[in-house]
Amino acid sequence: MKTRCVAALAILLSFSVCCAQTLPPNIQEAVVLYQPLDMFPVDLNAAVYLNQNNGSQGSLVKVDPHTLELTCIEVSSKPLHLQLVVPVVGSITKGDTLLILLEARTLEHDAAYESGRLHLNMERRETWTKSLGYSSAISDESQLLAIPFIAREDIAPSQGQVTIPIGYYPQKIQIQHLRLLNFGTQIQVDQLSTKQYEYEGYQADAPWRTLANERIETHRKAPLNITVLDANQNPIPEANVHVQMTKHAFPFGTAVNEWRMIGQAEKDIIYREKFESLFNRATNETSLKWTSWVQPSRQEMAMQTLDWLNDRDIPVRGHTLVWPSWNKSPAFIKDLQDDPQGLRAAIESHIREIMTACQGKVVEWDVVNEVHNNRDLLDVLGDEQMDEWFRLAREIEPQLPLFINDFGILQGSAGYELAKQESYYQLVKGMLDRGVPLDGIGFQSHFRLYAVTPPTRVWEILDRYAALGLKLGITEYDFAWVSEAFQAQYLKDYMTACFAHPSVNQFVMWGFWDGSHWREDGGMFALDWREKPSLDVYMDLVFNQWWTDENKVTDAQGHIQTRGFLGEYKLTVTANGNTVIQTLSLPKDGSSLQIVMP
Ligand code: XIL
């Protein structure tokens, strides 16, 4: 207990005496009351070091016992190839509330960006599994960061580390008074701070929101003009017209688990009901992947899933023809590694087979998935072999949009995986320059922890790819390992930013229920089907804010004029005691309709 008191005092002293900022009162109180344990070595300066990999260059200067200066001189392919490593010496138990405290400021930064950036990770060595990921722009004024988080696993003494990647772009950052405190289970994360919920533009009145609404109004809605006439073609004034949207034209979709789609258990039935009430687009989660397709039972499952969806008029995106690594391809493919001709033929025959089998059942295809991290097949065949896969796919399906798909472009280091973004851009551009039939660029968007991409950064990234003139698809959104409140907060902002961008042509999630999700808490429904706050956000956006349902009254000319979200509509017109119901499609160019009353 004595050591704890001393530690608590030391924390308060270091922050009250030497800092530009003082700790917020609630954190001071919590420190006094709960006496958290210090997780870093006593002599922090002696223990920290700079990790430099893959040609990144930088420096670490230990200015005084409380102050570190980190410089990135030369970037490598990932920000984390240049990072400060701080060993965690204390022991951590899954569920513990931890708090990182530090003061940070930018001393210098590359002129192409508005400020410096830092990222905070807390991870377990060897497995590299993370309990914290947080990323923030850092101004040139010293700011106190108090980032609380929950330990996602047990970490034995000396097994953990906090890392501060800085290899985004050339910059120099100052870090002071770095601490990692463990409160055990005595206090909830959000009682300490909600700083981790803040990213550029998170505020309710952030300026980007106005712009987003304007863009949504312009790009996602169209004029809808109705004239109500009587049997003699005379306009009927003061007729009531109920304009009700029945379906979005914009695809809001999800990956679906094939076992749930064909199963008869109660959970399967609930799963399908929820799916149908929420989404108008789907993609098979695994059964159209090559490794599944070669198994007859899985292929059967794939086709049953497609039929179920098609019977309900729910279009399906095909995922994925090729995922070019050995372990994402059937085992026999690896046997062809020394036989390029055989390998080429096997891939082509698979493309032919699966595309033919799915003809009329899918509306687009991911031709190739994750080529940056799955290169085995390309190492044998050369990158331009991908061109042939697209050409073949076009030959088989001249009408279907063909996509390339990858992760870590919109997501990844809070939108600053610059090298990967560049490489994806060049890859697509190269294909277009060579006349390859490529129609769309997929952005997976698997977010986790607190390092999210700010909405305006989402736009910057999308703008760059949009200039290539292709459709941009959000193909695999999910958000895991954060509080439910933050999961909801970011879903709202990310969906809004994406829906507001004119080139984005779909928003597809990667699952919606924790009981069937590749990330255990990534869904909008908990395991017991409890509705999480993110479901409210989704419902509010898709079926309320971006949904048209209006009662109008015709003017003297029998007209109503309005604007509605693109999609399918039901119109109910009531005049002089008669009611007429009519359906209508509202496409981008708008719709005009005359309704003649009996
Ligand atoms: C995942 C599935 O969700 C898992 O069930 C499976 O075990 C592995 O693949 N990027 C992709 C998806 O393109 O196909 C992956 O799906 C998730 C990451």
Coordinates of C-alpha atoms and ligand atoms in Angstrom, one line a residue:
M1 CA 0.0 0.0 0.0
K2 CA 2.8 2.3 0.9
T3 CA 4.4 2.0 -2.5
R4 CA 1.1 2.7 -4.1
C5 CA 0.7 5.9 -2.2
V6 CA 4.1 7.0 -3.2
A7 CA 3.4 6.2 -6.8
A8 CA 0.2 8.1 -6.8
L9 CA 1.9 11.1 -5.3
A10 CA 4.7 10.9 -7.9
I11 CA 2.1 10.9 -10.7
L12 CA 0.3 13.9 -9.3
L13 CA 3.6 15.7 -8.7
S14 CA 5.0 15.1 -12.1
F15 CA 1.9 16.4 -13.7
S16 CA 1.3 19.4 -11.4
V17 CA 4.8 20.6 -11.0
C18 CA 6.5 20.1 -14.3
C19 CA 3.7 20.1 -16.8
A20 CA 2.3 22.8 -18.9
Q21 CA -1.1 21.2 -18.3
T22 CA -2.6 19.9 -15.1
L23 CA -4.4 16.7 -14.9
P24 CA -8.2 17.1 -15.1
P25 CA -9.8 17.0 -11.6
N26 CA -11.6 13.7 -12.1
I27 CA -8.3 12.0 -13.1
Q28 CA -6.5 13.5 -10.1
E29 CA -9.3 12.3 -7.8
A30 CA -9.2 8.8 -9.3
V31 CA -5.4 8.7 -8.9
V32 CA -5.7 9.6 -5.2
L33 CA -8.7 7.4 -4.5
Y34 CA -7.7 4.3 -6.4
Q35 CA -3.9 4.6 -6.4
P36 CA -3.3 2.9 -9.7
L37 CA -0.1 1.0 -10.3
D38 CA 2.6 2.4 -12.6
M39 CA 3.1 0.0 -15.4
F40 CA 6.4 1.5 -16.8
P41 CA 9.9 1.0 -15.4
V42 CA 11.0 3.5 -12.8
D43 CA 13.8 4.7 -15.1
L44 CA 11.7 5.2 -18.2
N45 CA 14.4 7.0 -20.1
A46 CA 16.8 4.1 -19.8
A47 CA 14.2 1.6 -20.9
V48 CA 12.7 3.3 -24.0
Y49 CA 14.2 2.8 -27.4
L50 CA 13.4 3.6 -31.0
N51 CA 12.6 0.7 -33.3
Q52 CA 13.5 1.3 -37.0
N53 CA 12.6 -1.2 -39.7
N54 CA 12.5 -1.5 -43.5
G55 CA 14.7 1.5 -44.2
S56 CA 12.9 4.0 -42.1
Q57 CA 15.1 6.5 -40.4
G58 CA 14.7 8.6 -37.4
S59 CA 16.1 9.6 -34.1
L60 CA 15.2 9.6 -30.4
V61 CA 16.7 12.3 -28.1
K62 CA 16.2 11.9 -24.4
V63 CA 16.2 15.6 -23.5
D64 CA 15.7 15.3 -19.8
P65 CA 14.1 12.7 -17.5
H66 CA 10.6 13.7 -18.6
T67 CA 11.1 14.7 -22.2
L68 CA 11.7 12.7 -25.3
E69 CA 12.0 14.1 -28.9
L70 CA 11.2 11.8 -31.7
T71 CA 12.1 12.5 -35.3
C72 CA 11.1 10.8 -38.4
I73 CA 13.5 11.6 -41.2
E74 CA 12.8 8.9 -43.8
V75 CA 9.5 7.0 -44.0
S76 CA 9.1 3.4 -44.8
S77 CA 6.0 1.6 -46.0
K78 CA 4.1 1.8 -42.6
P79 CA 4.1 4.3 -39.8
L80 CA 4.9 1.6 -37.3
H81 CA 8.2 0.9 -39.0
L82 CA 9.5 3.8 -36.9
Q83 CA 8.3 3.7 -33.4
L84 CA 9.2 4.4 -29.8
V85 CA 8.9 1.3 -27.7
V86 CA 8.2 1.5 -24.0
P87 CA 8.4 -1.8 -22.1
V88 CA 5.5 -2.5 -19.7
V89 CA 6.9 -4.1 -16.6
G90 CA 3.8 -4.3 -14.5
S91 CA 1.3 -7.1 -14.8
I92 CA -2.0 -6.6 -16.6
T93 CA -5.2 -8.7 -16.3
K94 CA -7.9 -8.9 -18.9
G95 CA -10.6 -6.4 -18.1
D96 CA -8.2 -4.0 -16.2
T97 CA -8.8 -0.3 -16.8
L98 CA -5.6 1.3 -18.0
L99 CA -4.8 5.0 -18.6
I100 CA -2.0 6.4 -20.8
L101 CA -1.0 9.9 -19.9
L102 CA 1.3 12.1 -21.8
E103 CA 1.9 15.5 -23.1
A104 CA 2.7 15.8 -26.8
R105 CA 3.4 18.5 -29.3
T106 CA 4.7 18.8 -32.8
L107 CA 8.0 20.6 -33.2
E108 CA 8.3 20.2 -37.0
H109 CA 6.3 18.5 -39.7
D110 CA 6.2 17.9 -43.4
A111 CA 4.6 20.9 -45.2
A112 CA 2.1 18.7 -47.0
Y113 CA 0.2 18.0 -43.8
E114 CA -1.4 20.3 -41.3
S115 CA 0.4 19.0 -38.2
G116 CA 2.4 16.2 -36.8
R117 CA 0.7 12.9 -35.9
L118 CA 1.2 10.3 -33.2
H119 CA -0.3 7.0 -32.6
L120 CA -0.5 5.0 -29.4
N121 CA -0.6 1.3 -29.2
M122 CA -0.5 -1.0 -26.2
E123 CA 0.3 -4.6 -27.3
R124 CA 1.5 -7.9 -26.2
R125 CA 4.9 -8.8 -27.5
E126 CA 5.1 -11.9 -29.8
T127 CA 1.4 -12.1 -30.6
W128 CA 1.2 -8.3 -31.3
T129 CA -2.4 -8.4 -30.1
K130 CA -3.5 -4.9 -29.1
S131 CA -5.6 -3.5 -26.4
L132 CA -5.2 0.1 -27.5
G133 CA -4.8 1.7 -30.9
Y134 CA -5.3 5.5 -30.9
S135 CA -4.2 8.1 -33.4
S136 CA -4.3 11.8 -33.3
A137 CA -3.0 14.9 -35.0
I138 CA -0.7 16.8 -32.6
S139 CA -0.6 20.6 -32.7
D140 CA 2.5 22.6 -32.0
E141 CA 1.1 23.6 -28.6
S142 CA 1.7 21.1 -25.9
Q143 CA -1.5 19.0 -25.2
L144 CA -2.3 16.6 -22.5
L145 CA -3.6 13.2 -23.8
A146 CA -5.4 11.1 -21.2
I147 CA -6.4 7.9 -23.0
P148 CA -8.1 5.2 -21.0
F149 CA -8.7 1.7 -22.3
I150 CA -9.5 -1.8 -21.2
A151 CA -7.0 -4.7 -21.3
R152 CA -8.3 -7.2 -23.9
E153 CA -6.1 -10.0 -22.5
D154 CA -3.7 -11.0 -19.7
I155 CA -0.3 -9.6 -20.1
A156 CA 2.5 -10.9 -17.8
P157 CA 5.1 -8.6 -16.5
S158 CA 7.5 -7.5 -19.2
Q159 CA 5.3 -9.1 -21.9
G160 CA 3.7 -5.9 -22.9
Q161 CA 4.7 -2.7 -24.6
V162 CA 3.4 0.7 -25.5
T163 CA 4.5 1.9 -28.9
I164 CA 4.3 5.3 -30.4
P165 CA 4.6 5.0 -34.2
I166 CA 5.7 8.2 -35.9
G167 CA 6.7 7.1 -39.3
Y168 CA 3.8 8.7 -41.2
Y169 CA 5.8 11.4 -42.8
P170 CA 8.8 13.5 -41.9
Q171 CA 8.1 15.1 -38.5
K172 CA 9.5 15.9 -35.1
I173 CA 7.4 15.3 -32.0
Q174 CA 8.0 16.0 -28.4
I175 CA 6.6 13.6 -25.7
Q176 CA 6.6 14.4 -22.0
H177 CA 5.6 12.8 -18.8
L178 CA 4.6 9.5 -20.4
R179 CA 2.8 7.2 -17.9
L180 CA 0.8 4.0 -18.1
L181 CA -1.4 3.5 -15.0
N182 CA -3.4 0.4 -14.1
F183 CA -6.6 1.0 -12.1
G184 CA -7.5 -2.7 -12.1
T185 CA -11.3 -3.1 -12.2
Q186 CA -12.0 -0.2 -9.8
I187 CA -13.2 2.3 -12.3
Q188 CA -14.8 2.4 -15.7
V189 CA -12.9 3.7 -18.7
D190 CA -15.4 6.5 -19.5
Q191 CA -15.2 7.8 -15.9
L192 CA -11.5 8.7 -16.5
S193 CA -11.7 10.4 -19.8
T194 CA -13.4 10.3 -23.2
K195 CA -10.5 11.8 -25.0
Q196 CA -10.2 8.5 -27.0
Y197 CA -13.6 9.5 -28.6
E198 CA -12.1 12.6 -30.2
Y199 CA -10.9 12.7 -33.7
E200 CA -10.8 15.6 -36.1
G201 CA -14.5 16.5 -36.8
Y202 CA -16.1 14.4 -34.1
Q203 CA -17.9 17.4 -32.6
A204 CA -21.7 17.7 -33.2
D205 CA -21.2 21.1 -34.9
A206 CA -18.1 20.2 -36.9
P207 CA -18.2 22.1 -40.2
W208 CA -17.9 18.9 -42.4
R209 CA -21.4 17.9 -41.3
T210 CA -23.0 20.8 -43.1
L211 CA -21.1 20.0 -46.2
A212 CA -22.0 16.3 -45.9
N213 CA -25.7 17.2 -45.7
E214 CA -25.4 19.4 -48.7
R215 CA -23.6 16.7 -50.7
I216 CA -26.2 14.1 -49.7
E217 CA -29.0 16.4 -50.7
T218 CA -27.3 16.9 -54.1
H219 CA -26.1 13.4 -54.9
R220 CA -28.5 11.1 -53.2
K221 CA -31.8 12.8 -53.8
A222 CA -33.7 13.8 -57.0
P223 CA -36.8 15.9 -57.9
L224 CA -40.1 14.2 -57.7
N225 CA -43.0 16.0 -59.4
I226 CA -46.6 14.7 -59.4
T227 CA -49.7 16.1 -61.0
V228 CA -53.1 15.0 -59.9
L229 CA -55.8 15.2 -62.5
D230 CA -59.5 14.3 -62.6
A231 CA -61.1 12.0 -65.2
N232 CA -61.4 15.0 -67.5
Q233 CA -57.7 15.9 -67.2
N234 CA -58.4 18.9 -65.0
P235 CA -55.9 19.5 -62.2
I236 CA -57.2 18.7 -58.7
P237 CA -56.0 21.2 -56.1
E238 CA -55.8 20.2 -52.5
A239 CA -55.4 16.5 -53.2
N240 CA -53.5 14.7 -50.4
V241 CA -50.4 12.9 -51.7
H242 CA -48.6 10.6 -49.4
V243 CA -45.1 10.0 -50.8
Q244 CA -43.6 6.9 -49.1
M245 CA -40.3 5.5 -50.0
T246 CA -40.3 1.7 -49.9
K247 CA -36.7 0.8 -50.9
H248 CA -33.4 2.5 -51.2
A249 CA -31.7 2.6 -54.6
F250 CA -28.4 2.9 -52.8
P251 CA -27.0 -0.5 -51.7
F252 CA -26.8 -0.9 -47.9
G253 CA -25.5 -4.4 -47.4
T254 CA -23.8 -6.9 -45.3
A255 CA -21.8 -10.1 -45.6
V256 CA -24.0 -13.0 -44.7
N257 CA -23.0 -16.2 -43.0
E258 CA -24.1 -19.1 -45.2
W259 CA -24.8 -21.5 -42.2
R260 CA -27.2 -18.9 -40.8
M261 CA -28.7 -18.4 -44.3
I262 CA -29.6 -22.0 -44.8
G263 CA -30.0 -23.2 -41.1
Q264 CA -33.4 -23.9 -39.5
A265 CA -32.4 -23.2 -35.8
E266 CA -34.2 -20.4 -34.1
K267 CA -31.1 -18.2 -34.3
D268 CA -30.9 -18.8 -38.1
I269 CA -34.5 -17.6 -38.5
I270 CA -33.9 -14.5 -36.4
Y271 CA -30.7 -13.9 -38.3
R272 CA -32.5 -13.9 -41.7
E273 CA -35.4 -11.8 -40.4
K274 CA -33.0 -9.1 -39.1
F275 CA -31.0 -9.3 -42.2
E276 CA -34.0 -8.8 -44.4
S277 CA -35.4 -5.9 -42.4
L278 CA -32.1 -4.0 -42.5
F279 CA -30.3 -4.6 -45.8
N280 CA -30.9 -4.5 -49.5
R281 CA -27.5 -6.0 -50.6
A282 CA -25.5 -9.0 -49.5
T283 CA -22.3 -10.9 -50.1
N284 CA -21.5 -14.4 -49.2
E285 CA -19.0 -14.3 -46.3
T286 CA -17.0 -17.3 -47.3
S287 CA -18.7 -19.7 -49.7
L288 CA -17.7 -18.0 -53.0
K289 CA -14.0 -18.0 -52.0
W290 CA -12.0 -20.6 -53.9
T291 CA -11.1 -22.7 -50.9
S292 CA -14.8 -23.1 -50.1
W293 CA -15.9 -23.5 -53.7
V294 CA -13.8 -26.6 -54.2
Q295 CA -15.8 -28.4 -51.4
P296 CA -19.1 -29.7 -52.8
S297 CA -21.1 -29.1 -49.6
R298 CA -19.9 -25.5 -49.4
Q299 CA -20.6 -24.9 -53.0
E300 CA -24.1 -26.2 -52.5
M301 CA -24.4 -23.8 -49.5
A302 CA -23.2 -20.9 -51.7
M303 CA -25.9 -21.6 -54.3
Q304 CA -28.6 -22.0 -51.7
T305 CA -27.6 -18.7 -50.2
L306 CA -27.7 -17.0 -53.6
D307 CA -31.1 -18.4 -54.4
W308 CA -32.5 -17.3 -51.1
L309 CA -31.3 -13.8 -51.7
N310 CA -32.3 -13.7 -55.3
D311 CA -35.8 -15.0 -54.4
R312 CA -36.1 -11.9 -52.3
D313 CA -34.7 -9.5 -54.9
I314 CA -31.6 -8.8 -52.9
P315 CA -28.6 -8.3 -55.2
V316 CA -25.4 -10.1 -54.2
R317 CA -21.8 -8.9 -54.8
G318 CA -19.5 -11.9 -55.5
H319 CA -16.5 -12.1 -53.3
T320 CA -13.9 -13.1 -54.6
L321 CA -12.6 -14.8 -57.7
V322 CA -8.9 -14.8 -56.7
W323 CA -7.3 -14.1 -53.4
P324 CA -3.7 -14.6 -54.6
S325 CA -1.9 -16.4 -51.8
W326 CA -1.3 -20.1 -51.3
N327 CA -3.3 -20.3 -48.1
K328 CA -6.3 -18.5 -49.6
S329 CA -6.3 -20.9 -52.5
P330 CA -7.1 -24.6 -52.6
A331 CA -4.2 -26.8 -51.5
F332 CA -3.5 -28.2 -55.0
I333 CA -2.6 -24.7 -56.2
K334 CA 0.6 -24.7 -54.2
D335 CA 1.7 -27.8 -56.0
L336 CA 1.8 -25.7 -59.2
Q337 CA 4.3 -23.2 -57.9
D338 CA 6.9 -24.4 -60.2
D339 CA 4.5 -24.7 -63.1
P340 CA 3.4 -21.2 -64.1
Q341 CA 1.5 -22.4 -67.1
G342 CA -0.4 -25.0 -65.0
L343 CA -1.0 -22.3 -62.4
R344 CA -2.3 -19.8 -64.9
A345 CA -4.6 -22.4 -66.4
A346 CA -6.0 -23.5 -63.0
I347 CA -6.9 -20.0 -62.1
E348 CA -8.5 -19.3 -65.4
S349 CA -10.5 -22.5 -65.2
H350 CA -11.7 -21.6 -61.7
I351 CA -12.8 -18.1 -62.9
R352 CA -14.7 -19.7 -65.7
E353 CA -16.3 -22.2 -63.5
I354 CA -17.5 -20.1 -60.7
M355 CA -18.6 -17.1 -62.8
T356 CA -20.6 -19.4 -65.1
A357 CA -22.2 -21.1 -62.1
C358 CA -23.2 -17.8 -60.6
Q359 CA -24.4 -16.2 -63.9
G360 CA -27.6 -14.2 -63.2
K361 CA -27.2 -14.7 -59.5
V362 CA -24.6 -12.1 -58.6
V363 CA -24.5 -8.4 -59.7
E364 CA -20.8 -7.7 -59.5
W365 CA -17.5 -9.5 -58.7
D366 CA -14.4 -8.8 -56.7
V367 CA -12.0 -10.2 -59.2
V368 CA -9.0 -9.9 -56.9
N369 CA -8.7 -9.4 -53.2
E370 CA -6.0 -8.1 -51.0
V371 CA -3.1 -8.2 -53.5
H372 CA -0.8 -6.2 -51.3
N373 CA -0.6 -8.8 -48.6
N374 CA -1.3 -11.9 -50.7
R375 CA 1.3 -12.1 -53.4
D376 CA 2.2 -15.8 -53.8
L377 CA 0.5 -16.3 -57.1
L378 CA 1.7 -13.0 -58.4
D379 CA 5.3 -13.8 -57.4
V380 CA 5.0 -16.7 -59.8
L381 CA 3.0 -15.2 -62.6
G382 CA 3.9 -11.5 -62.4
D383 CA 1.6 -8.7 -61.4
E384 CA 0.2 -8.1 -64.9
Q385 CA -1.4 -11.6 -64.7
M386 CA -4.2 -9.8 -62.8
D387 CA -5.0 -8.0 -66.0
E388 CA -5.8 -11.3 -67.6
W389 CA -8.2 -12.3 -64.8
F390 CA -10.1 -9.1 -65.3
R391 CA -10.2 -9.6 -69.1
L392 CA -11.4 -13.1 -68.7
A393 CA -14.1 -12.0 -66.2
R394 CA -15.3 -9.3 -68.6
E395 CA -15.4 -11.9 -71.4
I396 CA -17.6 -14.1 -69.3
E397 CA -19.8 -11.3 -67.9
P398 CA -19.7 -8.3 -70.2
Q399 CA -22.3 -6.4 -68.1
L400 CA -21.1 -6.9 -64.5
P401 CA -19.0 -4.4 -62.7
L402 CA -15.6 -5.8 -61.8
F403 CA -13.9 -4.7 -58.6
I404 CA -10.5 -4.9 -57.0
N405 CA -10.7 -5.0 -53.2
D406 CA -8.3 -4.3 -50.4
F407 CA -7.9 -3.3 -46.8
G408 CA -5.9 -0.6 -45.0
I409 CA -6.7 2.2 -47.4
L410 CA -9.5 4.1 -45.8
Q411 CA -8.8 2.3 -42.5
G412 CA -5.3 1.8 -41.2
S413 CA -3.2 4.2 -39.2
A414 CA -6.3 6.5 -39.1
G415 CA -6.1 7.0 -42.8
Y416 CA -2.4 7.6 -43.1
E417 CA -1.1 4.3 -44.5
L418 CA 0.3 6.6 -47.2
A419 CA 2.5 4.0 -48.9
K420 CA -0.3 1.5 -49.3
Q421 CA -2.6 4.1 -50.5
E422 CA -0.1 5.2 -53.1
S423 CA 0.5 1.6 -54.2
Y424 CA -3.2 0.8 -54.5
Y425 CA -3.7 4.0 -56.5
Q426 CA -0.8 3.2 -58.8
L427 CA -2.0 -0.4 -59.2
V428 CA -5.4 0.7 -60.4
K429 CA -4.1 3.5 -62.5
G430 CA -1.6 1.1 -64.2
M431 CA -4.5 -1.3 -65.0
L432 CA -6.6 1.5 -66.4
D433 CA -3.7 2.8 -68.5
R434 CA -3.3 -0.7 -69.9
G435 CA -7.0 -0.8 -70.8
V436 CA -7.9 -3.4 -68.2
P437 CA -11.7 -3.7 -67.7
L438 CA -11.8 -2.6 -64.1
D439 CA -15.0 -0.8 -62.9
G440 CA -14.7 -0.4 -59.2
I441 CA -12.3 0.0 -56.3
G442 CA -13.3 -1.7 -53.1
F443 CA -12.3 -0.4 -49.7
Q444 CA -12.8 -3.0 -47.0
S445 CA -12.9 -0.7 -43.9
H446 CA -12.4 -3.2 -41.0
F447 CA -11.9 -0.7 -38.1
R448 CA -10.8 -1.7 -34.7
L449 CA -9.8 0.1 -31.5
Y450 CA -9.7 3.8 -31.4
A451 CA -7.5 4.8 -34.4
V452 CA -10.2 5.8 -36.7
T453 CA -10.0 7.9 -39.9
P454 CA -11.5 11.3 -39.5
P455 CA -14.4 12.1 -41.9
T456 CA -12.5 14.8 -43.8
R457 CA -9.6 12.5 -44.2
V458 CA -12.0 9.9 -45.6
W459 CA -13.0 12.4 -48.2
E460 CA -9.4 13.3 -49.1
I461 CA -8.6 9.6 -49.7
L462 CA -11.8 9.0 -51.6
D463 CA -11.3 12.1 -53.8
R464 CA -8.0 10.8 -54.9
Y465 CA -9.3 7.5 -56.1
A466 CA -12.5 9.1 -57.5
A467 CA -10.3 11.0 -59.9
L468 CA -9.6 7.7 -61.6
G469 CA -13.3 7.7 -62.6
L470 CA -14.3 4.4 -61.1
K471 CA -17.0 3.4 -58.7
L472 CA -15.9 3.3 -55.1
G473 CA -17.4 0.6 -52.9
I474 CA -17.3 0.4 -49.1
T475 CA -17.2 -3.4 -49.2
E476 CA -16.5 -4.8 -45.7
Y477 CA -17.2 -2.3 -42.9
D478 CA -17.0 -3.3 -39.3
F479 CA -15.8 -1.8 -36.1
A480 CA -14.7 -3.9 -33.2
W481 CA -12.9 -3.8 -29.9
V482 CA -14.2 -0.4 -28.7
S483 CA -17.0 0.7 -26.4
E484 CA -20.4 0.4 -27.9
A485 CA -20.8 4.2 -27.6
F486 CA -17.8 4.8 -29.8
Q487 CA -18.8 2.1 -32.2
A488 CA -22.0 4.0 -32.8
Q489 CA -20.4 7.4 -32.9
Y490 CA -18.0 6.4 -35.6
L491 CA -20.5 4.4 -37.6
K492 CA -22.5 7.5 -37.9
D493 CA -19.6 9.6 -39.1
Y494 CA -18.1 7.1 -41.4
M495 CA -21.4 6.2 -43.1
T496 CA -22.3 9.8 -43.4
A497 CA -18.9 10.7 -45.0
C498 CA -19.1 7.8 -47.4
F499 CA -22.8 8.3 -48.3
A500 CA -22.0 12.0 -49.0
H501 CA -19.2 11.2 -51.4
P502 CA -20.6 11.1 -54.9
S503 CA -18.4 8.3 -56.2
V504 CA -19.3 5.9 -53.4
N505 CA -21.8 3.4 -54.8
Q506 CA -22.4 1.0 -51.9
F507 CA -21.9 0.6 -48.2
V508 CA -21.6 -3.1 -47.3
M509 CA -20.9 -4.2 -43.7
W510 CA -19.0 -7.4 -42.8
G511 CA -21.6 -8.9 -40.6
F512 CA -24.2 -7.5 -38.2
W513 CA -24.6 -10.0 -35.3
D514 CA -21.9 -10.8 -32.7
G515 CA -23.1 -14.4 -32.8
S516 CA -21.8 -14.6 -36.4
H517 CA -19.0 -12.2 -36.8
W518 CA -15.3 -12.6 -37.5
R519 CA -14.6 -10.0 -34.8
E520 CA -16.4 -11.0 -31.6
D521 CA -18.0 -7.7 -30.8
G522 CA -18.1 -6.1 -34.3
G523 CA -21.9 -6.5 -34.8
M524 CA -24.8 -4.1 -34.3
F525 CA -26.6 -6.8 -32.4
A526 CA -25.1 -8.5 -29.3
L527 CA -25.0 -12.2 -28.9
D528 CA -28.4 -12.3 -27.3
W529 CA -29.8 -10.0 -30.0
R530 CA -29.7 -7.0 -27.8
E531 CA -29.7 -3.9 -30.0
K532 CA -26.5 -1.9 -29.6
P533 CA -26.3 1.9 -30.0
S534 CA -24.8 1.4 -33.5
L535 CA -28.0 -0.3 -34.6
D536 CA -29.9 2.9 -33.6
V537 CA -27.5 4.9 -35.6
Y538 CA -27.9 2.7 -38.6
M539 CA -31.7 2.7 -38.4
D540 CA -31.8 6.4 -38.0
L541 CA -29.6 7.1 -41.0
V542 CA -30.9 4.5 -43.4
F543 CA -34.6 4.5 -42.5
N544 CA -35.2 8.0 -41.1
Q545 CA -32.7 10.7 -42.1
W546 CA -32.0 9.2 -45.5
W547 CA -35.6 8.1 -46.1
T548 CA -38.4 10.0 -47.6
D549 CA -41.9 9.9 -46.2
E550 CA -44.0 13.1 -46.8
N551 CA -47.6 14.2 -46.8
K552 CA -48.2 16.9 -49.4
V553 CA -51.1 18.8 -50.7
T554 CA -51.4 19.7 -54.4
D555 CA -51.5 23.4 -55.4
A556 CA -54.0 25.1 -57.7
Q557 CA -52.4 23.4 -60.8
G558 CA -52.7 20.0 -59.1
H559 CA -48.9 19.8 -58.6
I560 CA -46.7 18.7 -55.9
Q561 CA -43.0 19.2 -56.1
T562 CA -40.5 17.6 -53.7
R563 CA -37.2 15.9 -53.6
G564 CA -36.7 12.4 -52.4
F565 CA -33.9 9.9 -51.8
L566 CA -33.3 7.7 -54.8
G567 CA -35.3 4.5 -54.7
E568 CA -38.7 2.9 -54.9
Y569 CA -41.9 4.7 -53.9
K570 CA -45.5 4.1 -53.1
L571 CA -47.8 7.1 -53.7
T572 CA -51.2 7.3 -52.1
V573 CA -53.4 10.1 -53.5
T574 CA -56.6 11.0 -51.9
A575 CA -59.1 13.5 -53.5
N576 CA -62.8 13.9 -53.3
G577 CA -63.2 10.7 -51.3
N578 CA -61.3 8.6 -53.8
T579 CA -57.9 7.0 -53.2
V580 CA -55.4 5.9 -55.8
I581 CA -52.2 4.0 -55.0
Q582 CA -49.3 4.0 -57.4
T583 CA -45.7 2.9 -57.3
L584 CA -42.8 4.8 -58.8
S585 CA -39.0 4.6 -59.2
L586 CA -37.0 7.7 -58.4
P587 CA -33.7 7.6 -60.3
K588 CA -30.9 10.2 -60.4
D589 CA -32.6 12.3 -63.1
G590 CA -35.8 12.6 -61.1
S591 CA -39.3 11.5 -61.9
S592 CA -42.5 13.2 -63.0
L593 CA -45.9 11.4 -62.9
Q594 CA -49.5 12.2 -63.7
I595 CA -52.0 10.5 -61.6
V596 CA -55.6 10.4 -62.9
M597 CA -58.2 10.1 -60.2
P598 CA -61.5 8.2 -61.0
Ligands
XIL1 C1 -13.1 -13.4 -43.4 C2 -14.3 -14.1 -42.9 O1 -15.2 -13.2 -42.3 C3 -13.9 -15.2 -42.0 O2 -15.1 -15.9 -41.5 C4 -12.9 -16.1 -42.6 O3 -12.5 -17.0 -41.7 C5 -11.8 -15.3 -43.1 O4 -12.2 -14.4 -44.0 N1 -11.1 -9.4 -45.7 C6 -11.8 -10.1 -46.7 C7 -12.8 -11.1 -46.2 O5 -11.8 -9.8 -47.9 O6 -13.0 -12.1 -47.1 C8 -12.4 -11.7 -44.9 O7 -13.5 -12.5 -44.4 C9 -12.2 -10.6 -43.9 C10 -11.1 -9.7 -44.3

